[in-house]
Short mmCIF file of C-alpha atoms and ligand atoms in Angstrom, two decimals:
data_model
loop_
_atom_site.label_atom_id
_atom_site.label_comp_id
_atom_site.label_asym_id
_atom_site.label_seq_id
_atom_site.Cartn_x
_atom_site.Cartn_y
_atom_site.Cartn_z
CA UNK A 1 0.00 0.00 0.00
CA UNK A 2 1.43 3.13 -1.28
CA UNK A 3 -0.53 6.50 -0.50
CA UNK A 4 -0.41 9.30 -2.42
CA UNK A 5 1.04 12.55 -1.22
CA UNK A 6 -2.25 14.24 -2.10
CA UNK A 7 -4.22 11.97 0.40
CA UNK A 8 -2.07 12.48 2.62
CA UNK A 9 -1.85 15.90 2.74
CA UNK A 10 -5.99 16.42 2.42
CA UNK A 11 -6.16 14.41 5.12
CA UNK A 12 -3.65 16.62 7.21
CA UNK A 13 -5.47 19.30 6.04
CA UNK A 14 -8.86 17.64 7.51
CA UNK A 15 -7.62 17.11 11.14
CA UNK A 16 -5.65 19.68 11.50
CA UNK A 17 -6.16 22.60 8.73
CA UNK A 18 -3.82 24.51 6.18
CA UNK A 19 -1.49 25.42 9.06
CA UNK A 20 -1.52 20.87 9.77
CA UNK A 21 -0.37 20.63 6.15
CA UNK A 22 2.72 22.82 6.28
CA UNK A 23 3.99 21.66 9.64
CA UNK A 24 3.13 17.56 8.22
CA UNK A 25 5.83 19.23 4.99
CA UNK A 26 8.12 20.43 7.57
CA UNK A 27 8.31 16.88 9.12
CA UNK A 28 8.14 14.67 6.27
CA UNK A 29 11.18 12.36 5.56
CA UNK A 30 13.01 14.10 8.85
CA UNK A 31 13.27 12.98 12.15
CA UNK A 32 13.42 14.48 15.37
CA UNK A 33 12.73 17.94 14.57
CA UNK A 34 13.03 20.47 16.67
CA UNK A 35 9.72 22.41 17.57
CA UNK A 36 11.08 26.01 17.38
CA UNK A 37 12.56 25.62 13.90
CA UNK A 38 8.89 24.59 13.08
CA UNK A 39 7.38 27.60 14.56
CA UNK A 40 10.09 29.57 13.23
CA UNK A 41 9.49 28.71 9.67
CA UNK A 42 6.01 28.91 9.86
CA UNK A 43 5.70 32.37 11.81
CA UNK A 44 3.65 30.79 14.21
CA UNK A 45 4.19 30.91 18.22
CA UNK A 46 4.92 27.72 20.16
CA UNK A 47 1.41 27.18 21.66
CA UNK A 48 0.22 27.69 17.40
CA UNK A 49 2.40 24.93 16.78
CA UNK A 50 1.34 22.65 20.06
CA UNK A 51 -2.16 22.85 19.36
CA UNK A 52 -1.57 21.53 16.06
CA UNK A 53 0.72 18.74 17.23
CA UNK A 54 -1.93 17.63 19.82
CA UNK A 55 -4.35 17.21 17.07
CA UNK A 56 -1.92 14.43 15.49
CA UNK A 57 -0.97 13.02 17.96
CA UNK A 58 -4.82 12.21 19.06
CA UNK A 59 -4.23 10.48 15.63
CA UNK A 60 -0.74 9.29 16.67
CA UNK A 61 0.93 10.89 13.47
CA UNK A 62 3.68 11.18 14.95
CA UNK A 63 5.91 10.19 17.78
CA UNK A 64 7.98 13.16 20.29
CA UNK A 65 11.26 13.54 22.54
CA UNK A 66 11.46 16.21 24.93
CA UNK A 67 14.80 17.05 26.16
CA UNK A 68 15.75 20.02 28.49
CA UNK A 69 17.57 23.27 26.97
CA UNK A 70 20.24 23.25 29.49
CA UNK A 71 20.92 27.25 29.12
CA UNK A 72 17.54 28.31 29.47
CA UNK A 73 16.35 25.66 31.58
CA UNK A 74 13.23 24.39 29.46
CA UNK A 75 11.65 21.74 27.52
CA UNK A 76 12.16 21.60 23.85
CA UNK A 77 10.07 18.74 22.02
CA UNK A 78 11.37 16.90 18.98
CA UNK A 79 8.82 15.24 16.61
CA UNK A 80 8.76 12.58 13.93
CA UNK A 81 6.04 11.42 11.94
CA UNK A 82 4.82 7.87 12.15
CA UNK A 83 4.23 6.69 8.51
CA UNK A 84 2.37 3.87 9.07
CA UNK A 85 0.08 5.51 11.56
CA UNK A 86 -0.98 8.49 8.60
CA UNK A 87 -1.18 5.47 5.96
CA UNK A 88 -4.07 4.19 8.26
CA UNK A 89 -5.18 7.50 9.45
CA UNK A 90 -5.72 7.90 6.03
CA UNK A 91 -8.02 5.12 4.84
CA UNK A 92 -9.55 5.31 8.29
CA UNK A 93 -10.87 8.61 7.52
CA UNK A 94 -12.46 7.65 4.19
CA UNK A 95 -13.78 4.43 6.26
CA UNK A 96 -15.73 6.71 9.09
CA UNK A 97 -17.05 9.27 6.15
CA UNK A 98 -18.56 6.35 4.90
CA UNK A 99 -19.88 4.81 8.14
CA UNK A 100 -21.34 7.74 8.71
CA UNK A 101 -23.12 8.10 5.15
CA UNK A 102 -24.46 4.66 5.11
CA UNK A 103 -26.31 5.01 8.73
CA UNK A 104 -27.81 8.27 7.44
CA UNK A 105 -28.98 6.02 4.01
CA UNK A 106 -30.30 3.54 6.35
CA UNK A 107 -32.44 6.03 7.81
CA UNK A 108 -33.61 7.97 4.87
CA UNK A 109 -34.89 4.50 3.07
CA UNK A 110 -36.32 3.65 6.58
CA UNK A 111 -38.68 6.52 7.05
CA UNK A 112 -41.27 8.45 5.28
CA UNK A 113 -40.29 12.51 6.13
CA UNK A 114 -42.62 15.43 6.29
CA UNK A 115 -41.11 18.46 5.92
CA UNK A 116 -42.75 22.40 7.17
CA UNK A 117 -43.32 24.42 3.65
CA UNK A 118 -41.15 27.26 5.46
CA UNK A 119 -38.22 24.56 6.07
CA UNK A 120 -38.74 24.60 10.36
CA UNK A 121 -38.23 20.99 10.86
CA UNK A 122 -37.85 18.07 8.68
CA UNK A 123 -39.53 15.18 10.91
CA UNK A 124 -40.08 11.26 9.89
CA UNK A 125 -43.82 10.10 9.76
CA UNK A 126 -44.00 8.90 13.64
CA UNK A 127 -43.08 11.93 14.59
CA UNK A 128 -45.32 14.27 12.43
CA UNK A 129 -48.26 12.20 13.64
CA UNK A 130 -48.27 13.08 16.73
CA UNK A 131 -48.11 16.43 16.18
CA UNK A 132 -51.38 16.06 13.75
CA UNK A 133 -48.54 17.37 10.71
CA UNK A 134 -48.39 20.44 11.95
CA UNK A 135 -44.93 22.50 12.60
CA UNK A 136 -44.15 22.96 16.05
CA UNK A 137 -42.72 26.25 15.25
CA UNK A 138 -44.99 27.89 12.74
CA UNK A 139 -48.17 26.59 13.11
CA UNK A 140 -47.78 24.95 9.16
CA UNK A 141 -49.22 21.86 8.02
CA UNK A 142 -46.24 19.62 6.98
CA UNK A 143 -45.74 18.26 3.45
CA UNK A 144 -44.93 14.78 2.62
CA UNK A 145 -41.27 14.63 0.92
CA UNK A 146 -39.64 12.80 -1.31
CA UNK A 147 -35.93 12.28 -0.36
CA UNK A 148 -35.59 9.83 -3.72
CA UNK A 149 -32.74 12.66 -4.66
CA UNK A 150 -31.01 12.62 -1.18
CA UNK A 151 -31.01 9.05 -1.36
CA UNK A 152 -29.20 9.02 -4.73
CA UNK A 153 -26.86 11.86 -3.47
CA UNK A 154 -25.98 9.82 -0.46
CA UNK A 155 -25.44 6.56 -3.15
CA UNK A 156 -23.69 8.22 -5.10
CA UNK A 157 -20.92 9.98 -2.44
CA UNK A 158 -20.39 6.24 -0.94
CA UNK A 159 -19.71 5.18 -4.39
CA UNK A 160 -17.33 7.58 -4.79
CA UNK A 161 -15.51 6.79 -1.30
CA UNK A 162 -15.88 3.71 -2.42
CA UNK A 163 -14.26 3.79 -5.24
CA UNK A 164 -11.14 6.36 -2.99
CA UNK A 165 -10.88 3.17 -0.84
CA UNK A 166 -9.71 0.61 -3.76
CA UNK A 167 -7.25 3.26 -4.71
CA UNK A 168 -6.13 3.69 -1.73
CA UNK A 169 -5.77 -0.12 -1.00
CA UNK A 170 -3.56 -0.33 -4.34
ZN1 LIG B 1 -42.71 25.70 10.16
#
């Protein structure tokens, strides 16, 4: 398995931002690397750059050393990405997305919706009956809707992560 850069770096992007994606460049192919060249390269301050780390390494992207700065008597951490870990991270990702999609499909084929002309609340049939179809917050009586086109949206974008997974699995 063999990830491509631009996977990886979207999904750096995704847990940790724009800011994720330069610091992930920084790293890559290096090891132990001091903190406050990071910051320094990226104009950022030292708490910019920990906040960031502590996003990977709920991940565990990458792996750290702390050792003490002798002259000025404080901690200094060195970091170095764990390739196998983003690999992972990275179909992981995809695998959740699609987790998520499918439960939502499950529940749009499950249930008839009713949905309030002026777009209040969207509820499924049990729900609208016992309020007699009317919106709770406008006092409208709720339509009947057809969510054939979510349903085909929500097909479709597992398809497509689908279809990201075998890549990825190459
Ligand atoms: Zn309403």
């Amino acid at each position: 398995m063999k990830i491509p850069v631009k996977n990886i770096e979207e999904t750096f992007e995704e847990i940790a931002g724009p800011e994720g994606v330069q610091v992930y460049r920084l790293l890559k192919n290096k090891e132990d690397v001091n903190e406050f060249n990071i910051a320094e390269k990226l104009k950022i301050t030292i708490n910019q750059l920990r906040n960031i780390i502590y996003k990977f390494e709920k991940y565990n992207l990458l792996t750290s050393i702390r050792k003490k700065d002798r002259k000025k008597g404080w901690y200094i951490y060195f970091f170095t990405l764990n390739p196998k870990q983003i690999d992972d991270t990275v179909v992981q990702l995809v695998r959740d997305k699609m987790s998520i999609i499918e439960k939502q499909l499950d529940r749009e084929k499950a249930h008839q919706f009713y949905l309030c002309p002026n777009r209040c609340v969207r509820q499924t049939i049990e729900n609208a009956m016992e309020n007699q179809f009317m919106c709770h917050e406008c006092g409208s009586l709720l339509d009947a809707e057809n969510n054939d086109k979510t349903i085909n949206k929500m097909q479709k974008r597992i398809e497509e992560l689908n279809i990201k997974l075998k890549e990825l699995s190459k």
